[in-house]
Coordinates of C-alpha atoms in Angstrom, one line a residue:
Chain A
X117 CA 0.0 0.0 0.0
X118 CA 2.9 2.0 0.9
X119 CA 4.2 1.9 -2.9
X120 CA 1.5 5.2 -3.9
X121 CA 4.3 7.3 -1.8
X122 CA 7.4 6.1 -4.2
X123 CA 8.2 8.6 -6.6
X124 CA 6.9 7.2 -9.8
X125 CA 3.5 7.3 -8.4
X126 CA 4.0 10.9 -8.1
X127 CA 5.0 11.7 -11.6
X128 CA 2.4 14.1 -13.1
X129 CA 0.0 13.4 -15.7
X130 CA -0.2 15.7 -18.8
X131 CA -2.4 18.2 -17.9
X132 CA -1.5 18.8 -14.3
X133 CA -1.7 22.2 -12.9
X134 CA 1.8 23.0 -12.0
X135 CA -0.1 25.6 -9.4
X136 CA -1.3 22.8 -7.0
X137 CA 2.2 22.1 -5.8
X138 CA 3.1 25.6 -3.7
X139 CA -0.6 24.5 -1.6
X140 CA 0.7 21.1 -1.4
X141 CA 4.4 22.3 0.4
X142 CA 2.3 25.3 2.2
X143 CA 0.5 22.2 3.8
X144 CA 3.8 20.9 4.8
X145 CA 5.5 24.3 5.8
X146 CA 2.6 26.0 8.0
X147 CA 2.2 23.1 10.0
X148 CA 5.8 22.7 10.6
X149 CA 6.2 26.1 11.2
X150 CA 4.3 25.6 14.3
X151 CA 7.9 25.1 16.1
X152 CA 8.4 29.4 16.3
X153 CA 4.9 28.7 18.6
X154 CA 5.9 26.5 20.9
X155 CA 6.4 29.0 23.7
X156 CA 2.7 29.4 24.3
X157 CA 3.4 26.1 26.1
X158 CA 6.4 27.1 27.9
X159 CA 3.9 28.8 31.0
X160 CA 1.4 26.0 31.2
X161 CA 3.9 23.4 31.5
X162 CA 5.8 24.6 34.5
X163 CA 2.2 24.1 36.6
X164 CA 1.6 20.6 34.9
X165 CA 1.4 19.6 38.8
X166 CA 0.1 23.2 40.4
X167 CA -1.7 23.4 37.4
X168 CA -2.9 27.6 39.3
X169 CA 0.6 27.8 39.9
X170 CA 3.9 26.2 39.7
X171 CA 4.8 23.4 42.6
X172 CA 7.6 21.4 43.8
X173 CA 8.8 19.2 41.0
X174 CA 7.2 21.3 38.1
X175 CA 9.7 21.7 35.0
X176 CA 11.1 25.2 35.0
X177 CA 11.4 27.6 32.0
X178 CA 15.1 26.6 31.9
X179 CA 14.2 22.8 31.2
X180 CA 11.4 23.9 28.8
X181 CA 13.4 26.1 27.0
X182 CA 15.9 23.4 25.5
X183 CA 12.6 21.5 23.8
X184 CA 12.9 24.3 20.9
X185 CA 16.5 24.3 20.7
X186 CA 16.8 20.5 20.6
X187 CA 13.7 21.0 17.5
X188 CA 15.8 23.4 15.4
X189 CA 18.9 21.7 16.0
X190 CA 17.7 18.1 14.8
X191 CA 15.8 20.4 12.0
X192 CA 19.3 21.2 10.6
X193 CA 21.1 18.0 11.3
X194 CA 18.2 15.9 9.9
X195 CA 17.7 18.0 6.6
X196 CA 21.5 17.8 6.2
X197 CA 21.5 13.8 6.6
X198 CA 18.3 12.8 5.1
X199 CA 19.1 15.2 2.1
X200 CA 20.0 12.6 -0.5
X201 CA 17.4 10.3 0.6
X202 CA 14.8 12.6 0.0
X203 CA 16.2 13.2 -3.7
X204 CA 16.2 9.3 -3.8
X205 CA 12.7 9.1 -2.7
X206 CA 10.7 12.0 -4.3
X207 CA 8.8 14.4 -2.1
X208 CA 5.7 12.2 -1.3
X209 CA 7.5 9.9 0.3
X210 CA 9.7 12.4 2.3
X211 CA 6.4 14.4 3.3
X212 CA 4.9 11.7 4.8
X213 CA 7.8 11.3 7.3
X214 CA 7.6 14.4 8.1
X215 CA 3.8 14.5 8.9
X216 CA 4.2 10.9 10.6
X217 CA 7.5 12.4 12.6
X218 CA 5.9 15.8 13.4
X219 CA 2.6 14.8 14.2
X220 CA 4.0 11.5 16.4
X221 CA 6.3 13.9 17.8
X222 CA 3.5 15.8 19.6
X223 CA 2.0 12.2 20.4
X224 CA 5.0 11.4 22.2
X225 CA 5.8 14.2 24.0
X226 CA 1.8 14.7 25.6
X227 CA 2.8 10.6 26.7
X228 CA 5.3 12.5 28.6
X229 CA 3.8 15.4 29.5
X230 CA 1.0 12.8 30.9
X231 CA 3.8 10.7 32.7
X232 CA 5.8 13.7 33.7
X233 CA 9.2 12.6 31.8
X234 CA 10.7 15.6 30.6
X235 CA 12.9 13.3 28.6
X236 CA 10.3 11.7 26.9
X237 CA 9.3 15.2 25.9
X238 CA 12.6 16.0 24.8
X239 CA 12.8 12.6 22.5
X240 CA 9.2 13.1 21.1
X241 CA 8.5 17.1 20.3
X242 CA 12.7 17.6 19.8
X243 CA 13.9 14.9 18.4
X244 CA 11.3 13.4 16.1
X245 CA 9.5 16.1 15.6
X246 CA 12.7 18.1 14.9
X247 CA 13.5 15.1 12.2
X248 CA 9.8 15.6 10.5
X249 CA 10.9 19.7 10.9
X250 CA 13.9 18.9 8.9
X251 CA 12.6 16.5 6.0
X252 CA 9.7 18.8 5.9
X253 CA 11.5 21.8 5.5
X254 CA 13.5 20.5 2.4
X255 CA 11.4 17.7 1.0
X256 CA 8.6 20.5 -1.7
X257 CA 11.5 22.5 -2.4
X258 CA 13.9 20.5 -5.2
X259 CA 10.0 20.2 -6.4
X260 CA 9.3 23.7 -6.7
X261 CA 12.4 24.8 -8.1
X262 CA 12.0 22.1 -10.9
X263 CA 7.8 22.8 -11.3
X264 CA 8.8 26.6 -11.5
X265 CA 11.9 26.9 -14.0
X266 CA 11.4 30.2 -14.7
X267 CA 10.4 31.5 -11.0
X268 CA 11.9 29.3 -8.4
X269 CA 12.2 32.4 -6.2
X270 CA 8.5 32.7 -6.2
X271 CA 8.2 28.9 -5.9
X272 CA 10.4 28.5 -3.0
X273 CA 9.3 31.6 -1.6
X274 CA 6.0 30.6 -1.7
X275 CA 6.2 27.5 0.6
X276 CA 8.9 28.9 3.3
X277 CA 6.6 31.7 3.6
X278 CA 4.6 28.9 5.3
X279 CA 6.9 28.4 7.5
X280 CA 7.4 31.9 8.4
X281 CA 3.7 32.1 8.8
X282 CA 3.0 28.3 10.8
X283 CA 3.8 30.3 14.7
X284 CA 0.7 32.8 13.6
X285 CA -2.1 29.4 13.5
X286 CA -0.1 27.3 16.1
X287 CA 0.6 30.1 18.8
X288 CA -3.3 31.0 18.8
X289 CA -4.2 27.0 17.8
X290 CA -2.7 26.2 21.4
X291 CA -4.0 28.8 23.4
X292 CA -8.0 28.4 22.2
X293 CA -7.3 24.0 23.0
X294 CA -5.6 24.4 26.0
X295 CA -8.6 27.1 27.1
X296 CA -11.0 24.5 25.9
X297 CA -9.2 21.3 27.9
X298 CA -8.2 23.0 31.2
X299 CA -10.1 22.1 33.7
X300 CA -9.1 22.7 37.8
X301 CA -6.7 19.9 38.0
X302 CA -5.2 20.2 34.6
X303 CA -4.1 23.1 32.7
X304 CA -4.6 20.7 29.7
X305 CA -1.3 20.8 27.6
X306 CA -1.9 16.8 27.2
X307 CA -4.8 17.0 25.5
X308 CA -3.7 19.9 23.4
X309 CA -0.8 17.8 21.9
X310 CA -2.5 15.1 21.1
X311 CA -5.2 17.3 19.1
X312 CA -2.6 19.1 17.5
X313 CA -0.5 16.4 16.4
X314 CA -3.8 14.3 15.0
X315 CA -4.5 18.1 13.3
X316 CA -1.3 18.4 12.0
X317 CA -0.5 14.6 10.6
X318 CA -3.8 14.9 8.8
X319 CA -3.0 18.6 7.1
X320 CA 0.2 17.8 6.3
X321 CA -1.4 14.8 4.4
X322 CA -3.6 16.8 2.2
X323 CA 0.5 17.9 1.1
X324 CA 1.2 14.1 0.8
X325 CA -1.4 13.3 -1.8
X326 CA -1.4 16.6 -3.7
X327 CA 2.7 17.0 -4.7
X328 CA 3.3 15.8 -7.7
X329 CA 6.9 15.7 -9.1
X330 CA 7.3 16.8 -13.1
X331 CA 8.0 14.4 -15.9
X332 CA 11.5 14.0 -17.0
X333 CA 12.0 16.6 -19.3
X334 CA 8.9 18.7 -18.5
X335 CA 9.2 22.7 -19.1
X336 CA 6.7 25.1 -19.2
X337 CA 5.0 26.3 -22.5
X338 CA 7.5 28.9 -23.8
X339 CA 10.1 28.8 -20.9
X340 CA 13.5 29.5 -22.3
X341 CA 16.6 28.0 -20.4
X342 CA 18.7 30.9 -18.9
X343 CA 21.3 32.0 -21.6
X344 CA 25.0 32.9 -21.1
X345 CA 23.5 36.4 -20.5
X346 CA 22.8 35.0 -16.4
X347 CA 26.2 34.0 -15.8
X348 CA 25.6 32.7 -11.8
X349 CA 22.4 30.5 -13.8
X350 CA 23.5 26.7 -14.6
X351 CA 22.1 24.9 -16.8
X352 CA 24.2 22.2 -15.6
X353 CA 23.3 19.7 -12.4
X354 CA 26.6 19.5 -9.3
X355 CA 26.1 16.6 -6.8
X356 CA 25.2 17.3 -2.9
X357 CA 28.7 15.5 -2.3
X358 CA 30.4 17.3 -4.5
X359 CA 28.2 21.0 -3.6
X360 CA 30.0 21.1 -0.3
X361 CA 33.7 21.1 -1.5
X362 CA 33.4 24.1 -3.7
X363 CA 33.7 27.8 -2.1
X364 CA 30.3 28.7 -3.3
X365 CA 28.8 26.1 -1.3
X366 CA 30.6 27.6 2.1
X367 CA 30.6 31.6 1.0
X368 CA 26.6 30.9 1.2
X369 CA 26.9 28.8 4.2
X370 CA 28.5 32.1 6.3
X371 CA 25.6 34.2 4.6
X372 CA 23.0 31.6 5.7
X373 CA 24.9 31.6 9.3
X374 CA 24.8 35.5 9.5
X375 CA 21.9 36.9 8.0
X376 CA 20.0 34.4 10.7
X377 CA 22.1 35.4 13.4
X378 CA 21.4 38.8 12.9
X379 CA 17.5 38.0 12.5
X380 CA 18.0 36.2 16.2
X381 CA 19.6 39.9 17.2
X382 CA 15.9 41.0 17.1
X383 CA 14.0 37.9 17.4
X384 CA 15.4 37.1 20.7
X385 CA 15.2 40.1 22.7
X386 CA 12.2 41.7 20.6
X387 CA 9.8 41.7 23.6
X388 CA 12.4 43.6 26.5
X389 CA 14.1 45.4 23.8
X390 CA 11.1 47.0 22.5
X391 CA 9.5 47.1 26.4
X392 CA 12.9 48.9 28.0
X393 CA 13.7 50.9 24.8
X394 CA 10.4 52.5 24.7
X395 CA 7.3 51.7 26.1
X396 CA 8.6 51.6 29.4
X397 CA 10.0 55.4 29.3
X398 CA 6.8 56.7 27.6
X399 CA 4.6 54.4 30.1
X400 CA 6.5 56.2 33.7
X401 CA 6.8 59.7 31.9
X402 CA 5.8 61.9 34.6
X403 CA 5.6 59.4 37.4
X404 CA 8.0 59.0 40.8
X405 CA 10.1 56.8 40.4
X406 CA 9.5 56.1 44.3
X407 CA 5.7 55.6 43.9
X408 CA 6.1 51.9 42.7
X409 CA 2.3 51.1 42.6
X410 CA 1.7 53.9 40.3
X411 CA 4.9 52.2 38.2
X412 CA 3.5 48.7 38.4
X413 CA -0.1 49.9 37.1
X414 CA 1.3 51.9 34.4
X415 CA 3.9 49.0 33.1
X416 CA 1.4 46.1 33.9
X417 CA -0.1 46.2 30.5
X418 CA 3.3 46.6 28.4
X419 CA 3.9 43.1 28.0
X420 CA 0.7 42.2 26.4
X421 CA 1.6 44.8 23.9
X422 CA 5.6 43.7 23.4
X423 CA 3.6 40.6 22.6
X424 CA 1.7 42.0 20.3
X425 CA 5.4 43.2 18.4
X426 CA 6.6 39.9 18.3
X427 CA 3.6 38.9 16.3
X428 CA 4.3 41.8 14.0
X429 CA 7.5 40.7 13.6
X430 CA 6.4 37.0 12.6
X431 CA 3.9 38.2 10.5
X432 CA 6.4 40.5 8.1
X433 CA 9.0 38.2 8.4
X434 CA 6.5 35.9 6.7
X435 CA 6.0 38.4 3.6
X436 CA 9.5 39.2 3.8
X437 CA 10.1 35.5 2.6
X438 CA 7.2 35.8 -0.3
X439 CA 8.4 39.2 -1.6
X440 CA 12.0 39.5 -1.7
X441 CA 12.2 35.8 -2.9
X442 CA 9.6 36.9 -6.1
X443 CA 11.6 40.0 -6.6
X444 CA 15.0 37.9 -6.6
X445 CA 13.7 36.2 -9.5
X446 CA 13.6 40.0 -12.0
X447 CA 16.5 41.1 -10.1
X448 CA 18.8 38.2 -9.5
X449 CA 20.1 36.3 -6.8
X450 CA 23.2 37.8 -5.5
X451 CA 21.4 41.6 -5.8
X452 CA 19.4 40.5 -3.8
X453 CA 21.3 39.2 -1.7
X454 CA 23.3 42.4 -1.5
X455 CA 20.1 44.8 -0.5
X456 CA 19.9 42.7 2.2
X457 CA 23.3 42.3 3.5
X458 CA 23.9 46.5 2.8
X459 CA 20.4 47.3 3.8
X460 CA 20.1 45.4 6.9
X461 CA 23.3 47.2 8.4
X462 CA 21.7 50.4 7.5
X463 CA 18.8 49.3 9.7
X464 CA 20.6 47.9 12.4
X465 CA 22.5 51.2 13.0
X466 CA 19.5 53.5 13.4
X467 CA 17.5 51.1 16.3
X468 CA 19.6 52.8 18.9
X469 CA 19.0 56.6 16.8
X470 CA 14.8 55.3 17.0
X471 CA 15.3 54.3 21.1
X472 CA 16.9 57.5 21.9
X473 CA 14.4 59.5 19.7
X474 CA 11.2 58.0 21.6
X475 CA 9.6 57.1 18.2
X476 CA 7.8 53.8 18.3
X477 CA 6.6 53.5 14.7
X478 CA 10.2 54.6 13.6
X479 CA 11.6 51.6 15.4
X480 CA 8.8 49.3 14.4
X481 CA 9.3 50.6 11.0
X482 CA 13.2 49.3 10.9
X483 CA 12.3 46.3 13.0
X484 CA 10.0 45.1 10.5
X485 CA 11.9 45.7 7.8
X486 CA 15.2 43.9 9.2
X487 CA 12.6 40.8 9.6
X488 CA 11.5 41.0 6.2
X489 CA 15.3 40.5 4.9
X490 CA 15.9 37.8 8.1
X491 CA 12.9 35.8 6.2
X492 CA 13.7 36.7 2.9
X493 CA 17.7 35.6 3.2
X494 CA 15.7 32.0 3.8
X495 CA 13.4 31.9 1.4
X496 CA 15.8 33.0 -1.3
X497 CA 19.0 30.8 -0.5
X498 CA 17.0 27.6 -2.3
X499 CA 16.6 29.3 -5.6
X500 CA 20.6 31.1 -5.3
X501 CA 21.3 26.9 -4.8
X502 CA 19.9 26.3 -7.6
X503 CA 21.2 28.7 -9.9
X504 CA 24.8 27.6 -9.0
X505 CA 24.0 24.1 -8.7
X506 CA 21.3 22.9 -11.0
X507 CA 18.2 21.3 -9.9
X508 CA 19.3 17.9 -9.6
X509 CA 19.7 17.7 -6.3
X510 CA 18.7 20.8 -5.0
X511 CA 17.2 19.7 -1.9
X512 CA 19.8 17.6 -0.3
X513 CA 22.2 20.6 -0.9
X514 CA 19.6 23.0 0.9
X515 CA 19.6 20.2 3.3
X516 CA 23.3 20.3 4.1
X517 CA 23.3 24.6 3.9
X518 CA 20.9 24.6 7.0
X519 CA 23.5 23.3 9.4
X520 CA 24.2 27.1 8.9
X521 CA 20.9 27.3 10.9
X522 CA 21.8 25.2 14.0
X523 CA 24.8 27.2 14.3
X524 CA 23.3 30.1 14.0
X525 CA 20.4 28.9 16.7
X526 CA 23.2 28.2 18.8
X527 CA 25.7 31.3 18.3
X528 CA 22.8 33.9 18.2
X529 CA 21.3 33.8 21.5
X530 CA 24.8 33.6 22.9
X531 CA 26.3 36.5 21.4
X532 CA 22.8 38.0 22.1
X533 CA 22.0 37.2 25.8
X534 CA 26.0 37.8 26.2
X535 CA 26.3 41.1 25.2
X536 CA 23.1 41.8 26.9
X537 CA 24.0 40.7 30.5
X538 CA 27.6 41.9 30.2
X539 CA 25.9 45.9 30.1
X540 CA 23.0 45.3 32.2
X541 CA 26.8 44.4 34.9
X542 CA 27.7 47.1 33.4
X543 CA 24.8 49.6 34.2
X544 CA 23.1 50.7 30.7
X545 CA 19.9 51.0 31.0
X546 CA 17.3 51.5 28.2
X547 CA 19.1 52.0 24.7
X548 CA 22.1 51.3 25.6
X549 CA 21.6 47.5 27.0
X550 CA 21.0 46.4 22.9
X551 CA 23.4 49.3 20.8
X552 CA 26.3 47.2 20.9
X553 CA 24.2 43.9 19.9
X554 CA 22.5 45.8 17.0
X555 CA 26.2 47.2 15.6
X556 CA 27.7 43.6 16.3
X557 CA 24.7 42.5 13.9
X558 CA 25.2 44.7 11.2
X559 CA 29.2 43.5 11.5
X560 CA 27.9 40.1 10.5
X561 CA 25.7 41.4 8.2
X562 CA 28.7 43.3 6.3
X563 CA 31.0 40.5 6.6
X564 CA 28.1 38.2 4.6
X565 CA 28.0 40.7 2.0
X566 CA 31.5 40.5 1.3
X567 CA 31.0 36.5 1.0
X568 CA 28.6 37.4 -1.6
X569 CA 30.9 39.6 -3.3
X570 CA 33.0 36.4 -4.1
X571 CA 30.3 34.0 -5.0
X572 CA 30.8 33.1 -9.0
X573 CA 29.9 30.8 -11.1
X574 CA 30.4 27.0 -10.1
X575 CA 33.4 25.4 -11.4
X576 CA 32.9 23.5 -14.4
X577 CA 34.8 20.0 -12.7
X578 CA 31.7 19.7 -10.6
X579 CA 29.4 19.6 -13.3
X580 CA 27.8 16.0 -14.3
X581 CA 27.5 14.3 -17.2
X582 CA 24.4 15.6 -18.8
X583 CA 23.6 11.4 -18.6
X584 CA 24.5 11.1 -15.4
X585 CA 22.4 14.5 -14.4
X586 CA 19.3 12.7 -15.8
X587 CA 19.9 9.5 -13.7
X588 CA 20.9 10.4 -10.6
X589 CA 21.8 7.2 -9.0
X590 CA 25.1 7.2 -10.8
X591 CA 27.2 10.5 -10.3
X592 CA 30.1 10.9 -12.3
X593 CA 31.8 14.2 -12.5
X594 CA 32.7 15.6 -16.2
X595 CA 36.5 16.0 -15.3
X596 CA 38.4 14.0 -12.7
X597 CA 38.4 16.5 -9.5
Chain B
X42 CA 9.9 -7.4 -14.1
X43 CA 7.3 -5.0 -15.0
X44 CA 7.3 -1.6 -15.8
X45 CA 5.3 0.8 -14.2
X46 CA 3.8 3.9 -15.7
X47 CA 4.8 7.4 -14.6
X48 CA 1.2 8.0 -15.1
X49 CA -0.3 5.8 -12.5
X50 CA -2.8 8.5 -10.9
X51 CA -5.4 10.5 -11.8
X52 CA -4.4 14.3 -12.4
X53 CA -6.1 16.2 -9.7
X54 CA -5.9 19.5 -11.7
X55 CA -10.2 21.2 -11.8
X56 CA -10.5 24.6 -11.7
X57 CA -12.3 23.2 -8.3
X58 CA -9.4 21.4 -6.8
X59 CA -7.2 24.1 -7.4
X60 CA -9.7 26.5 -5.7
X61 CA -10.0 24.0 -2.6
X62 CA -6.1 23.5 -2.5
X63 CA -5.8 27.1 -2.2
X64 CA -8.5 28.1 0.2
X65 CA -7.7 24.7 2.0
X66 CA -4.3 26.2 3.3
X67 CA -5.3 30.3 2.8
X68 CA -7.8 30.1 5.0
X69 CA -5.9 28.8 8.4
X70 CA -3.3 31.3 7.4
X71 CA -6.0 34.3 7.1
X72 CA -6.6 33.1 10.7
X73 CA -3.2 33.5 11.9
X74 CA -2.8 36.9 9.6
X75 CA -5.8 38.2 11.6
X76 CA -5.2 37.3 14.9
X77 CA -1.6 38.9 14.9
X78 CA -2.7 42.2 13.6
X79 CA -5.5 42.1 16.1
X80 CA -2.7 41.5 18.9
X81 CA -0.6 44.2 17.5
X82 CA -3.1 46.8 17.2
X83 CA -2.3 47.9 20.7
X84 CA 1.0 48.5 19.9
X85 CA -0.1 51.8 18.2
X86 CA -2.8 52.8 20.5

């Protein structure tokens, strides 16, 4: 029964509508991105046993925290190993993983939210559903970029939006289930997973069924292969084994790395940035500082509203991903690249000018904007793959780049947090707790855009056999390397 | 050993399909899209 997810059951008839493959990866991708939402969880789950508030033996925040950073790690280390199988297997196949591994992920970790095994929690929402995060994440887009020839940025763009986009249904999904199951002696985060991950395995099939991979050979009506006028386009097809020894490969791997670090400058500390920057100043204007009650009732609200910034954020760095991945496809990859990477700094350098001047929708404005390029810098990177490297295997490439993101999930919250604590010792206050961090981050972004200065054109050694490139079990590079 | 054809499904490609594929996953994200302007809205206010 199995044998309708190999890949020759998902070749396309004649006829099929190319346009029913970005719903099928959005399928995969909002659900997926549900991980960016798993702090709504974070609260109830330290008063699993106090369930009004937190008791002797309830997990702390510290415990709960390492859940998502276990997630995105095995999201980089799983797309980078199960790269090649995927390209092996065709998309179908590597869907349904990931909706069996995301969606028995949350079954696994309410079993040990409902036996009170932290460790069971780590194993089932971390580790398995960090491996259907990573084969979900890579598995529509070799797909995409082979449906859409003549916009893979668009394509690619299309579904990682999704994933940009799967915090603003999972965050809220959570909240209105665990409202609905908490009763007085549960606060109902057991009940929730299992709902979600019975939701989520049976959205992410709709994906399963509806991906369809192109016939060998397959364009579409009029599309012209890129001439010698796009020198960064292939036409030709590089291996994932042979990708990662060429400098391209790498020079995008420190891009990837930064322009996600720099993201995490903001993403991290959005809510006290915003809250100590701003709305705490304009919230005590006025007031003694030695009348405390009046300070609590005037800042008691702010966090509800830094909340509400962090959701802005997700929600542009969702478009962010659609738009400047379209617009890479009329302007090409690497200027793209290079608004980002000579923007962003821009940006980054006028958050502490916005703090000091007092003017919320100035900062929101550059925020915002820095997100769209953090989200964008993702979406793009699969289509810049493929211009250097073909579309032959594509996804098991993309798969390998996004170790870039574990590292950066890793160094980003520790330069960020770092920097932070070392001038709250030091005594900033307000601004000037996050300038440094915001002018370290537009470092990293300069440094990227110098990488992308380099990239050219693939070396001609890697290429394949054009033979070889249409049967990819046998890779044989044109020239010995 | 048999050869099977690349063709082995029916094409799901109606004007109808494409329109429930599309509202199938817009609609959740409209959901999410509306929710987290409703949240933000305060941050102007």
């Amino acid at each position: 029964m199995l044998a309708i997810l190999d890949r020759e059951h998902s070749v396309a008839q004649p006829g099929y509508n190319r346009w029913l493959v970005p719903p099928a990866a959005l399928a995969i991708h909002l659900c997926i991105g549900q991980v960016y939402g798993f702090s709504v969880f974070k609260l109830p789950m330290t008063k699993l046993l106090g369930v009004t508030k937190s008791a002797p033996g309830d997990w702390t925040q510290f415990q709960l925290a390492f859940i998502f950073s276990i997630a995105i790690f095995v999201l980089g280390l799983s797309a980078a190993v199960f790269g090649k199988w995927m390209e092996r297997n065709g998309p179908r196949k590597a869907m349904f993983v990931a909706a069996s591994c995301f969606g028995g992920g949350f079954l696994v970790a309410a079993f040990g939210v409902h036996l009170h095994s932290l460790l069971l929690v780590y194993l089932g929402y971390g580790v398995l559903g960090g491996i259907g995060l990573g084969v979900g994440y890579i598995s529509p887009v070799s797909t995409l970029v082979k449906w859409f020839p003549d916009r893979p940025g668009m394509a690619t763009g299309l579904a990682i939006m999704g994933f940009g986009g799967g915090a603003m249904i999972g965050g809220p999904l959570a909240v209105l289930l665990m409202k609905f199951y908490s009763s007085g002696v549960s606060v109902g985060v057991t009940e929730t997973l299992i709902t979600m991950g019975l939701i989520y395995f049976a959205f992410m099939m709709f994906g399963v069924f509806t991906v369809r991979t192109p016939a060998p050979g397959w364009a579409p009506a009029g599309y012209v292969p890129p001439g010698t006028s796009q020198k960064l386009v292939t036409t030709a097809h590089v291996s994932a084994d042979d990708a990662w020894k060429t400098p391209q490969f790498w020079l995008l791997w420190v891009i990837l790395c930064f322009n996600v670090t720099a993201g995490i400058g903001i993403l991290e500390q959005a809510s006290p940035m915003i809250q100590e920057m701003l709305l705490v100043p304009q919230a005590t204007r006025g007031i003694d500082p030695s009348n405390t009650v009046a300070l609590a009732q005037a800042t008691a609200p702010l966090a509800a509203i830094a909340g509400g910034f962090v959701g802005l954020l997700s929600l542009f760095n969702m478009l962010g991903r659609f738009f400047w991945s379209s617009l890479s496809d009329y302007t090409g990859r690497k200027n793209v690249y290079f608004i980002y990477l000579l923007l962003g700094p821009v940006l980054y350098f006028l958050i502490p000018l916005a703090g000091r001047m007092g003017s919320t929708l100035f900062f929101v404005t550059l925020c915002v904007l820095i997100l769209t390029m953090y989200g964008g810098g993702f979406a793009t990177i699969p289509a810049y793959l493929r211009d250097l490297f073909g579309t032959m295997q594509v996804g098991a490439i993309h798969g390998r780049l996004l170790t870039a993101w574990s590292v950066a999930g890793v160094l980003g919250p520790f330069l960020v947090n770092g920097i932070r604590d070392h001038q709250i010792a030091q005594g900033a206050i307000g601004v000037e707790r996050y300038a440094p961090t915001m002018y370290l981050m537009a470092g990293l972004l300069l440094i990227a855009a110098i990488c992308n200065y380099f990239i050219s054109p693939v070396d001609e050694r890697y290429h394949l056999e054009k033979s070889d490139a249409e049967f990819p079990e046998i890779l044989t590079p044109k020239k010995p390397l | 050993m048999t050869t099977r054809s690349h063709f082995s499904e029916p094409a799901k490609s109606s004007p109808g399909w494409l329109i429930f594929a599309w509202l199938f996953v817009g609609l959740p994200m409209a959901w999410g899209v509306i929710q987290t302007i409703l949240k933000s809205l305060a941050l102007f206010q």
